[in-house]
Coordinates of C-alpha atoms in Angstrom, one line a residue:
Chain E
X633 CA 119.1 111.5 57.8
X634 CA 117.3 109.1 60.5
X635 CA 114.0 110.0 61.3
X636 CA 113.3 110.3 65.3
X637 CA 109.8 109.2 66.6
X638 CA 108.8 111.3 69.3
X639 CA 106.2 111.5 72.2
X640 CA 106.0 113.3 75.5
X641 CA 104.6 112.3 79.0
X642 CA 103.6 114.7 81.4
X643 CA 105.0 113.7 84.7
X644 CA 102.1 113.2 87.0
X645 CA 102.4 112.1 91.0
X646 CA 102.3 108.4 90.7
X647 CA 105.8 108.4 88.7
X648 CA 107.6 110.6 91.3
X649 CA 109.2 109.3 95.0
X650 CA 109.8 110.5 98.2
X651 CA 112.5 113.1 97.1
X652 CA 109.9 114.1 94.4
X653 CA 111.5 113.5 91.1
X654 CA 111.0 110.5 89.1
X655 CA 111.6 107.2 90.5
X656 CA 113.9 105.6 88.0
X657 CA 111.9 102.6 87.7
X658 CA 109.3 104.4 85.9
X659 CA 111.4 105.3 83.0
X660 CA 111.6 102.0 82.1
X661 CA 108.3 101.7 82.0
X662 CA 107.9 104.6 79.6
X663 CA 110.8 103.5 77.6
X664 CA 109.1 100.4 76.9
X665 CA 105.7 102.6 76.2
X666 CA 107.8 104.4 74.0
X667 CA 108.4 101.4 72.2
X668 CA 105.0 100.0 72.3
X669 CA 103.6 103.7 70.4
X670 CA 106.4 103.2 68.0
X671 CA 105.3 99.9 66.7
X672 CA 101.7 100.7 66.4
X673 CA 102.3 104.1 64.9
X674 CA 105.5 103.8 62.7
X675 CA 105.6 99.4 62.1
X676 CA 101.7 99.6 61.9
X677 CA 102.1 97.0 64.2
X678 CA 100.1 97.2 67.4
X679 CA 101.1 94.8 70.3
X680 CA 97.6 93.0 70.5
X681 CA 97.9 92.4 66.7
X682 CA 101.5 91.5 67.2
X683 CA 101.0 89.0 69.8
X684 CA 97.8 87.7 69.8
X685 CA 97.0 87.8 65.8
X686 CA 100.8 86.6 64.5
X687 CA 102.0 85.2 67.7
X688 CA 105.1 87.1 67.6
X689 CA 106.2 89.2 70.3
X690 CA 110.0 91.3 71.2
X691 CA 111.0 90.6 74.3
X692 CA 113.9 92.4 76.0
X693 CA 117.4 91.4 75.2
X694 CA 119.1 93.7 77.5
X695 CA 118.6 97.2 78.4
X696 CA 120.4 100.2 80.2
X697 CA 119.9 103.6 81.1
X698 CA 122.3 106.8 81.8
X699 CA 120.1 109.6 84.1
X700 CA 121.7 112.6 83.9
X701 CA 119.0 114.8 86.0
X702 CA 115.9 114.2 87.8
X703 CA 112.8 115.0 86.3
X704 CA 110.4 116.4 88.5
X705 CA 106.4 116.6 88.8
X706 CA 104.5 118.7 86.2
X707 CA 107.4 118.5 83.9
X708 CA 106.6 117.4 80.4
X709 CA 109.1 114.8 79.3
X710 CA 109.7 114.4 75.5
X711 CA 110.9 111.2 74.9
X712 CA 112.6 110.1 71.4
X713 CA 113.4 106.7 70.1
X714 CA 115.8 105.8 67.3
X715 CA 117.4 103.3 66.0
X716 CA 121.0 102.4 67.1
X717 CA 121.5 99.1 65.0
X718 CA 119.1 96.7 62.9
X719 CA 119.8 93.3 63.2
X720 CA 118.5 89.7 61.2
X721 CA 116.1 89.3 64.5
X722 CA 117.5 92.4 67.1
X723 CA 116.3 96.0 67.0
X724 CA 118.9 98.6 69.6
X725 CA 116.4 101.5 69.9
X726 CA 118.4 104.6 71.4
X727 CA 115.9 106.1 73.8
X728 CA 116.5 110.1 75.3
X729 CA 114.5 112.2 77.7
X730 CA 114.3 115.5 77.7
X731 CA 112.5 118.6 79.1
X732 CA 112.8 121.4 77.0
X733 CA 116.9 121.1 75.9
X734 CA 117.7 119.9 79.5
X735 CA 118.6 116.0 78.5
X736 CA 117.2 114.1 81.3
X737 CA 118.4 110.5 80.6
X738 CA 119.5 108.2 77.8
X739 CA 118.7 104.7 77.4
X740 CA 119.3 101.9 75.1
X741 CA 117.3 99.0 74.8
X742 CA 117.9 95.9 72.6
X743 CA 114.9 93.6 71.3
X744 CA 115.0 90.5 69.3
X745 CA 111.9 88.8 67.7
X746 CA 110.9 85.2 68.7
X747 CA 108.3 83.3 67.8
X748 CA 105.8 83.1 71.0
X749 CA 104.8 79.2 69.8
X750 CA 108.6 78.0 70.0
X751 CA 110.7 80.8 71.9
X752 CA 113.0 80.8 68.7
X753 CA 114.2 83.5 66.8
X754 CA 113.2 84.8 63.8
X755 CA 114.3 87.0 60.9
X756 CA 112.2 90.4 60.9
X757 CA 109.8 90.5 58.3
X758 CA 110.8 92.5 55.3
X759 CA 107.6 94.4 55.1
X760 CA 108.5 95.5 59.1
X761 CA 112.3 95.9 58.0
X762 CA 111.3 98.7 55.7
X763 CA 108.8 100.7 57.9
X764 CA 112.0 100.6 60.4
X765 CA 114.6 101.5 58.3
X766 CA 114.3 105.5 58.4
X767 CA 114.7 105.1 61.9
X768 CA 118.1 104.2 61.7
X769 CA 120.6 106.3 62.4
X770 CA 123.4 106.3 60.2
X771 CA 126.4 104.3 60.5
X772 CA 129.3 106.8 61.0
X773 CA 132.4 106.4 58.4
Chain L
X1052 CA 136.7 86.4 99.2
X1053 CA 133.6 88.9 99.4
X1054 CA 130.2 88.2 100.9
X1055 CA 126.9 87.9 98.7
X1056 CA 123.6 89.4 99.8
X1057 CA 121.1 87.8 99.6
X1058 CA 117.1 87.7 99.5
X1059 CA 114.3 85.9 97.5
X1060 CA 110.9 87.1 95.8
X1061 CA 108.0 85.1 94.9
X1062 CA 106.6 85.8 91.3
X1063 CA 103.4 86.7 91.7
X1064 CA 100.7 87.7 89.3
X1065 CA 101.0 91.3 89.1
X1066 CA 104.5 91.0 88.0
X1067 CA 103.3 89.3 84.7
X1068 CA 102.6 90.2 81.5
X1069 CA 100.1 89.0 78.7
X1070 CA 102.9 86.7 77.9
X1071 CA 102.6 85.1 81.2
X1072 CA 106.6 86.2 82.4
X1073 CA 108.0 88.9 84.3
X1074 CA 107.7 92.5 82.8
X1075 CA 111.2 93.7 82.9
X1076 CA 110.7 97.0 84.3
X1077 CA 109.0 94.8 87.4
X1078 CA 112.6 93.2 87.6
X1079 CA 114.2 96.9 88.3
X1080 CA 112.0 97.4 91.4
X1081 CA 113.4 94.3 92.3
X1082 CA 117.4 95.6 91.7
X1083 CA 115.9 98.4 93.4
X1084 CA 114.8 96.3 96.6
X1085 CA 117.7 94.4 97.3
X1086 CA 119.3 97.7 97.2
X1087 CA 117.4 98.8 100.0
X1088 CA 117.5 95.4 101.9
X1089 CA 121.0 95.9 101.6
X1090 CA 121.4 99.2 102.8
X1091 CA 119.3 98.7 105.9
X1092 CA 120.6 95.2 107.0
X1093 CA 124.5 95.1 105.8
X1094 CA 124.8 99.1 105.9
X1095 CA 122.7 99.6 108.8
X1096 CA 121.0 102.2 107.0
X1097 CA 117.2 102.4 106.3
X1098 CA 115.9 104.7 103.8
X1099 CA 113.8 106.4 106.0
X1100 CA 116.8 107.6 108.4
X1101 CA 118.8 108.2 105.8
X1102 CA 116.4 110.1 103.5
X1103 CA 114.6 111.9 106.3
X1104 CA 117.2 112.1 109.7
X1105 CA 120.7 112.1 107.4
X1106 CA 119.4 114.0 104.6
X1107 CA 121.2 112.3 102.0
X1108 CA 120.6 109.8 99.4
X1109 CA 122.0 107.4 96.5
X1110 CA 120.2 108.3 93.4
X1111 CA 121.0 106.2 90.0
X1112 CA 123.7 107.2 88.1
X1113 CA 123.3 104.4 85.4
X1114 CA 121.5 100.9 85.7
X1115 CA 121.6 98.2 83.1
X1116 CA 120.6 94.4 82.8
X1117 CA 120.9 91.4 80.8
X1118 CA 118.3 89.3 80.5
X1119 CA 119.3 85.7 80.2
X1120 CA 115.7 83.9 80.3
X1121 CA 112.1 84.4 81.6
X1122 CA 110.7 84.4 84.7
X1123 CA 107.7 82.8 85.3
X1124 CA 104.4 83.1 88.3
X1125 CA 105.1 81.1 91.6
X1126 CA 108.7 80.9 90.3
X1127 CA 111.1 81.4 93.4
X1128 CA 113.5 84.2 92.4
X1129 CA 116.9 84.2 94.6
X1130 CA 118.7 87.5 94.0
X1131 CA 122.2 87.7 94.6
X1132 CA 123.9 91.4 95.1
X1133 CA 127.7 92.2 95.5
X1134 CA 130.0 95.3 95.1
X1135 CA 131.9 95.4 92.1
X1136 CA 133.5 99.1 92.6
X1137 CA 133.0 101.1 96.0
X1138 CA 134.5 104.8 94.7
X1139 CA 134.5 107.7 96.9
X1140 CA 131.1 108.5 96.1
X1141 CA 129.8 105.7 94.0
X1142 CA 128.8 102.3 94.3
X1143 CA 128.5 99.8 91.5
X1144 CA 126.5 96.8 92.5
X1145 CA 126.5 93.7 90.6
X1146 CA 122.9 92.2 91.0
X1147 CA 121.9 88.7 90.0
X1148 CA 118.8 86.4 89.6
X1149 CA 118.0 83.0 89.5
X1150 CA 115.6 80.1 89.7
X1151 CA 118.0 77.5 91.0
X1152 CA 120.8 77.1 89.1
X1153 CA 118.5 78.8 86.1
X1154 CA 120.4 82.4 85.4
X1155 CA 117.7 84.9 84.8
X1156 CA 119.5 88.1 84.3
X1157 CA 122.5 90.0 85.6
X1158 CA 122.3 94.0 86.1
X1159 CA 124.9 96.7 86.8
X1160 CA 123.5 99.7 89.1
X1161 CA 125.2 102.6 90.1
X1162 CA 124.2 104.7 93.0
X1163 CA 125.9 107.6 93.9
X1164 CA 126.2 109.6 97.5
X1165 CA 124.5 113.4 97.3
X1166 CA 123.1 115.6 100.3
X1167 CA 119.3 116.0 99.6
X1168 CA 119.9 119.6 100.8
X1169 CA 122.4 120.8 97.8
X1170 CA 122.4 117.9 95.3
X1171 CA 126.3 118.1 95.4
X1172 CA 127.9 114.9 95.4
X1173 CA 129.7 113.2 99.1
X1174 CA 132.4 111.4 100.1
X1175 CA 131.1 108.0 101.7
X1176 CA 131.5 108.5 105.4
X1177 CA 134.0 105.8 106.9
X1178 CA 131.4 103.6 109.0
X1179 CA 129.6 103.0 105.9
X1180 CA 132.0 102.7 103.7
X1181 CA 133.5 99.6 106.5
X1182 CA 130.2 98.2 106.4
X1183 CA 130.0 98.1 102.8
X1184 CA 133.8 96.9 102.1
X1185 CA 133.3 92.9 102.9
X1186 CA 130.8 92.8 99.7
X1187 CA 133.2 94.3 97.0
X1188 CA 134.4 91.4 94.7
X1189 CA 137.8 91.2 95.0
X1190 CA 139.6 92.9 92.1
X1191 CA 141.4 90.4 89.7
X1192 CA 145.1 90.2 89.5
Chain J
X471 CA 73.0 120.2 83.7
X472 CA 77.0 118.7 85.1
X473 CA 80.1 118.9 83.1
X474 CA 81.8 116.2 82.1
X475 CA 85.7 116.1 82.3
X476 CA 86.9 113.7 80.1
X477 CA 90.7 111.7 78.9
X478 CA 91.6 109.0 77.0
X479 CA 93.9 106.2 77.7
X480 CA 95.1 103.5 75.5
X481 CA 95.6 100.4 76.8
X482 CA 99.4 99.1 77.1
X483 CA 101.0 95.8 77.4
X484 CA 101.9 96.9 81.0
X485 CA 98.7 97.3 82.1
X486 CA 97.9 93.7 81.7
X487 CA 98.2 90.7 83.5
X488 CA 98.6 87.4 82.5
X489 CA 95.0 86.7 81.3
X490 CA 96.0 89.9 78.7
X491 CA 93.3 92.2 80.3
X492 CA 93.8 95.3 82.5
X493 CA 95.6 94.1 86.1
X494 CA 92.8 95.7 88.3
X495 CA 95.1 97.9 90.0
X496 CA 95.7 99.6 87.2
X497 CA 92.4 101.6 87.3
X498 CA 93.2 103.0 90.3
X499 CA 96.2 104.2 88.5
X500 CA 94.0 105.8 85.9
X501 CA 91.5 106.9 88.6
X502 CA 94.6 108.8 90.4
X503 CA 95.5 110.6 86.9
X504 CA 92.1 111.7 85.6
X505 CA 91.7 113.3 89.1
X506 CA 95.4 115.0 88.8
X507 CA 94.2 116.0 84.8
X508 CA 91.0 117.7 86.5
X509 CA 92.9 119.4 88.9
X510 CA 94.8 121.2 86.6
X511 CA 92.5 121.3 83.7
X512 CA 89.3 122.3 85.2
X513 CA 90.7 123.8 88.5
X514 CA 93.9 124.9 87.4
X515 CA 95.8 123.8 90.1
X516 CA 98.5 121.4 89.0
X517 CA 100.1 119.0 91.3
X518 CA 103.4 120.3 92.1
X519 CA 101.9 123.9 92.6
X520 CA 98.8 122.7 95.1
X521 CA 101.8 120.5 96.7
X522 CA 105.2 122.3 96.3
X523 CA 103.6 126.1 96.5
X524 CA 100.4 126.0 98.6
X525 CA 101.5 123.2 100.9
X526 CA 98.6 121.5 100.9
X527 CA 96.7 117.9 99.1
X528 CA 94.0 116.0 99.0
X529 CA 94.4 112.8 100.3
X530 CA 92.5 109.6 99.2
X531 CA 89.5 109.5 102.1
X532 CA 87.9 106.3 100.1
X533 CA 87.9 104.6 97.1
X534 CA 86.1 102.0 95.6
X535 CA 84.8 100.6 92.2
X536 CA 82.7 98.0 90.4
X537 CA 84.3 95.8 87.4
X538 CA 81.7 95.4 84.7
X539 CA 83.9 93.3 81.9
X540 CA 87.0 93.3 81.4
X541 CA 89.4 95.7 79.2
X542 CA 92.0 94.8 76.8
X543 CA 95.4 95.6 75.2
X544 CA 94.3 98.1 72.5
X545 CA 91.9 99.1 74.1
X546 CA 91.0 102.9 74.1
X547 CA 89.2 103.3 77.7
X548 CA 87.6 106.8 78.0
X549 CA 87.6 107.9 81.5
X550 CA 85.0 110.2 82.3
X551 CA 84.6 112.2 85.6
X552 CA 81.9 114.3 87.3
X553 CA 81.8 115.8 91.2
X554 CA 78.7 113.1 92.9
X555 CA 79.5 115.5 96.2
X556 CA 81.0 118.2 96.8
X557 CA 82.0 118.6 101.0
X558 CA 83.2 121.2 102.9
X559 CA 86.7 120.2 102.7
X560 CA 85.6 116.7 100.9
X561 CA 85.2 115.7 96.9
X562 CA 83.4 112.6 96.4
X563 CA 84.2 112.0 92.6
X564 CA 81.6 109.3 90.1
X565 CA 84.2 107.9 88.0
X566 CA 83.8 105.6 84.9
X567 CA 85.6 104.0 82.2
X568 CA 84.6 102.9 78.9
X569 CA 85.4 101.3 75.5
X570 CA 82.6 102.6 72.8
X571 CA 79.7 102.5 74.3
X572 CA 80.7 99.3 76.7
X573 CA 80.8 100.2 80.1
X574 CA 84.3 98.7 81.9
X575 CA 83.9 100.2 85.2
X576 CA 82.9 102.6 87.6
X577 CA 84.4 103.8 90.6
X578 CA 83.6 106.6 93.7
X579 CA 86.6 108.5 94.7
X580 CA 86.3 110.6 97.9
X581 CA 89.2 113.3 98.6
X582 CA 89.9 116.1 101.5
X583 CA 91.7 119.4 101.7
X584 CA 94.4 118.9 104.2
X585 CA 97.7 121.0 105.1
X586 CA 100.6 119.3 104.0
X587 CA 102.0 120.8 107.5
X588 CA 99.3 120.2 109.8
X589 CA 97.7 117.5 108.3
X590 CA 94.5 119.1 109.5
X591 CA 91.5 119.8 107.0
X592 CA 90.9 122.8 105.7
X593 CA 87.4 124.1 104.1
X594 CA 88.0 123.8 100.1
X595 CA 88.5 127.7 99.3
X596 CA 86.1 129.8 97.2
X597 CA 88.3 130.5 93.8
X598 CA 88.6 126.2 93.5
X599 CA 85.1 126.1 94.4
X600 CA 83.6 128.1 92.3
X601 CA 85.7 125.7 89.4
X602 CA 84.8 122.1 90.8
X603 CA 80.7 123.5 90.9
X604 CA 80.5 122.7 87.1
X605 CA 81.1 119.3 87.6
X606 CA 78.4 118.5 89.8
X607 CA 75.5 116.1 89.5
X608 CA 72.7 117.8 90.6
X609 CA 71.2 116.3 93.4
X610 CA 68.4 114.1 92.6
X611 CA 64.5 115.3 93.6
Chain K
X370 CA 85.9 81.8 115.9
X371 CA 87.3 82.6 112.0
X372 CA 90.7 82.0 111.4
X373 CA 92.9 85.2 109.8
X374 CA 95.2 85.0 107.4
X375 CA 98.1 87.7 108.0
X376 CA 101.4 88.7 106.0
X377 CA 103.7 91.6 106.6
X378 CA 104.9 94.0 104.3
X379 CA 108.0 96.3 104.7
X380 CA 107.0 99.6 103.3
X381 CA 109.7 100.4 100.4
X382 CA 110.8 103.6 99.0
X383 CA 109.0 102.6 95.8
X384 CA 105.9 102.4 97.5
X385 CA 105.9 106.0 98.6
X386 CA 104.6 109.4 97.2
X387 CA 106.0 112.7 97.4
X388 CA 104.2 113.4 100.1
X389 CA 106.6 110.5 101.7
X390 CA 103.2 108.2 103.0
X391 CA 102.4 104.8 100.6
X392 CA 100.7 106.3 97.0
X393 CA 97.1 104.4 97.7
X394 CA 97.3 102.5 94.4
X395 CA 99.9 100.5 96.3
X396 CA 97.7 99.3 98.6
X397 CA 95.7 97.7 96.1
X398 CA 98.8 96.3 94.8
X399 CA 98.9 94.7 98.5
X400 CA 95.6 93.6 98.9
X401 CA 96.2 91.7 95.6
X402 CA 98.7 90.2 97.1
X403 CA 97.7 88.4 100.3
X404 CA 94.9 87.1 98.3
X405 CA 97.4 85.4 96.1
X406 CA 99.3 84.3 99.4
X407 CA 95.9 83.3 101.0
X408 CA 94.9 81.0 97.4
X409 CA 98.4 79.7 98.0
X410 CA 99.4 78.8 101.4
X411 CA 95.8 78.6 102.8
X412 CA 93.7 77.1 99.8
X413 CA 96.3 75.0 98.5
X414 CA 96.1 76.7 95.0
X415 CA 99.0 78.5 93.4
X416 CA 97.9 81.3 90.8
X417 CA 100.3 79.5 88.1
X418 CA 98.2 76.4 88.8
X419 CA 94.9 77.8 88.9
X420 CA 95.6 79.9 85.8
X421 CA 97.3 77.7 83.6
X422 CA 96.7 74.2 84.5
X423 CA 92.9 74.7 86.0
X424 CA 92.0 77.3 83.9
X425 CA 90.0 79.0 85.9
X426 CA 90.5 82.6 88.0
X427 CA 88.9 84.7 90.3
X428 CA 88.2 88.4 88.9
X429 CA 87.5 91.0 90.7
X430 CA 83.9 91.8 90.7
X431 CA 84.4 94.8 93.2
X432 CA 87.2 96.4 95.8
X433 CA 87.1 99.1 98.1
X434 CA 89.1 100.7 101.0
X435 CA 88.9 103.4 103.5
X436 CA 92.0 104.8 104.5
X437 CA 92.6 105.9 108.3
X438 CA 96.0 107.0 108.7
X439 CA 99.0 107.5 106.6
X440 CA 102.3 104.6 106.2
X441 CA 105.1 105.8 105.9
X442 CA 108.5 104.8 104.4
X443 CA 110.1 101.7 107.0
X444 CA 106.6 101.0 108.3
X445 CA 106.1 97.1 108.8
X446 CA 102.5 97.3 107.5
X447 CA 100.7 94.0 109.0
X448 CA 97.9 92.9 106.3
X449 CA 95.3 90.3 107.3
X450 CA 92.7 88.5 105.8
X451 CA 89.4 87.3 106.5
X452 CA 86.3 86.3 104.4
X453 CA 83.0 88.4 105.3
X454 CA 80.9 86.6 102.8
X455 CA 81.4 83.0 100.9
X456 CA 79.0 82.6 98.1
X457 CA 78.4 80.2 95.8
X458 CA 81.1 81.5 93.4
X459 CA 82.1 84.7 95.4
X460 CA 84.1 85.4 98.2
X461 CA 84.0 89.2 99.9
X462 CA 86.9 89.5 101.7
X463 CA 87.9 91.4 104.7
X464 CA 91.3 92.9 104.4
X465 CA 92.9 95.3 107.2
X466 CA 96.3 96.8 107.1
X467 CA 98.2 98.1 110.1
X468 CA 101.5 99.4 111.6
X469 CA 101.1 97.8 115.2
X470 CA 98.3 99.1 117.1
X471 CA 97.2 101.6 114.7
X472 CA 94.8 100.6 112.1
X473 CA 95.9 102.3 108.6
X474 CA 93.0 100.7 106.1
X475 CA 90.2 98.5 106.0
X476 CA 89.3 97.1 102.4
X477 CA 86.4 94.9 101.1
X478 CA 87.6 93.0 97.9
X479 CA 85.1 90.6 95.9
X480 CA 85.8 87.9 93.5
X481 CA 84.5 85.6 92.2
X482 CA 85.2 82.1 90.1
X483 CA 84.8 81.8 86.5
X484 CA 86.2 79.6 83.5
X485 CA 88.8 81.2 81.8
X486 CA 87.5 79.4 79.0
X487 CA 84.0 80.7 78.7
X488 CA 84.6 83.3 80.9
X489 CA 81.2 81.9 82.5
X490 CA 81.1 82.1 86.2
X491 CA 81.4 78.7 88.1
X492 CA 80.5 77.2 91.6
X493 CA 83.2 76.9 94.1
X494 CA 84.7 73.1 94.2
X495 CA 83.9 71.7 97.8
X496 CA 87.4 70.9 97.8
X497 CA 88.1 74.5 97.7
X498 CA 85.0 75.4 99.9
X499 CA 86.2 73.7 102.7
X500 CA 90.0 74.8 103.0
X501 CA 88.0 78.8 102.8
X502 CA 85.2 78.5 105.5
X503 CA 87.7 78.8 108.7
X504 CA 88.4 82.4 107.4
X505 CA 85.0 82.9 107.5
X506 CA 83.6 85.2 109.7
X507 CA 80.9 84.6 111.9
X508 CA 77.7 86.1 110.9
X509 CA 76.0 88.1 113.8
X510 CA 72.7 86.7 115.2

């Protein structure tokens, strides 16, 4: 049974638009948050240590989001990342919102690890590989 | 054949990260722009009348994007955006960016037609939907 | 003696710019969510209630602030706040940020009670008073 | 007579609060910007060159700005840019923003040249020097 790592954001004025509810845009930026809290927290691997210590960094291979209903101000949005596949290099994290047990949106969001010295790719550590595991979830069949 | 449109951004410095390229979520307020470019030049529909006179709006069913390479400051980003499904209600846009003939990343972004004052989904009125027609890719076969 | 309301942020990879410290814009980011916190902590009057409910807001009359040194990514920036005037209809707030005992920055933050249909100021009333007195510095000599 | 340095901005939908009128922060985001435009077309000196091939940058040491009037959504916002003070390694500028005839802010936004090496502060090159003092403003008397 995967293990889901989960934190909430309360949704404040600067994340909402004229039609006050969320501007989409701003999901992104707490998917990636999301992310970022997940690797320090769960990888013990926090993203000034990660790219500044071992040069490393994840960036974005692709990413996509389904919203299913706006999210409005004073809402508290819990978010919860886990993970779709685990590649050599590629992590697909898959990404919900949800306010109370109305799901929001649903996101997934594929990174690969690349050296920041050359731009190449590189295997994920085993050490990482193993703090990620549990947050697989498991292949059907 | 179907018209592109067409407008370019500058990279500045608050669209970059420690890593010295574009943060993607910076690159979906960009999809989001060129969106409303569109809209108010090829549709002849600014948000402003149409969120505040019309009182309607296309919020974002789903969005999506590949990301090919980065993006760098005082790079010259061209985006490209086209229709690649005009439904009764939705619109699919097919959004591209490049520096030159450098392919950056390619999204998907689906908006869909709802009256502000119910939420309940329209059908495109017929003046739009003319104004719109000339940038659907044409369908292959 | 004044209260103190107080938050914490950590610092993200997208609050930082290409030199890898906080993009300057994002403490007025910070500034505009410690306020939104007080309001609903220490006045208990949330944002979408004061907008949405009362119809009214407090619109930015001023805003400044002094950068001391810089913050980084990992960074936990307390954010403290505390009332330097408190107006008629007006809220000058003293606003600072810090890392340990390192001072980052400190910013003054003036506000006004407006309708949201008039757009005319209104005197701040007695019940929200009576909660933002706590916070003020007394007045010197 | 000081030259000014002016740029337009079409206010977006992203730009905008619930309250439909430009979320403040944005105008910071703004004011950042025609300085970059200023460096660039008026200085001769791109941000990607200054940061990364001259390593040096121009922090903000402070920023202010009183807000008049509201934008709103579709609002051509003219921004322009003067300098009020040119120091040795600072510049104070003098930004305004408005939507024709109707002045919407005033900032004052200081900077000033250091190494991004030793992070020590530097004089400005006469080079430099000379392509800023046309913005500069008269001083009375």
């Amino acid at each position: 049974m995967a293990k889901t790592f989960s934190t909430q954001r309360l949704i404040r004025f600067s994340h909402c638009d004229p039609a006050g509810i969320v501007f989409f845009v701003n999901f992104f930026e707490m998917i990636s948050g999301i992310v970022e809290d997940w690797f320090r927290e769960a990888v013990h691997l926090p993203f000034d240590e990660m790219h500044l210590e071992r040069r490393i960094g994840f960036p974005i291979v692709n990413t996509g989001c389904e919203f299913y209903r706006p999210c409005h101000l004073g809402d508290t949005l819990v978010l919860e990342l886990a993970i779709s596949r685990l590649g050599r290099s590629s992590i697909e994290f898959d990404i919900r919102g949800r306010v109370g047990g109305d799901e929001k949106f649903r996101g997934r969001h594929k990174v690969a690890l690349v050296s920041l010295d050359t731009f190449k790719s590189l295997p994920i550590p085993e050490d990482m590989r193993t703090r990620m595991t549990p947050y697989c979830i498991a292949p059907v069949g």
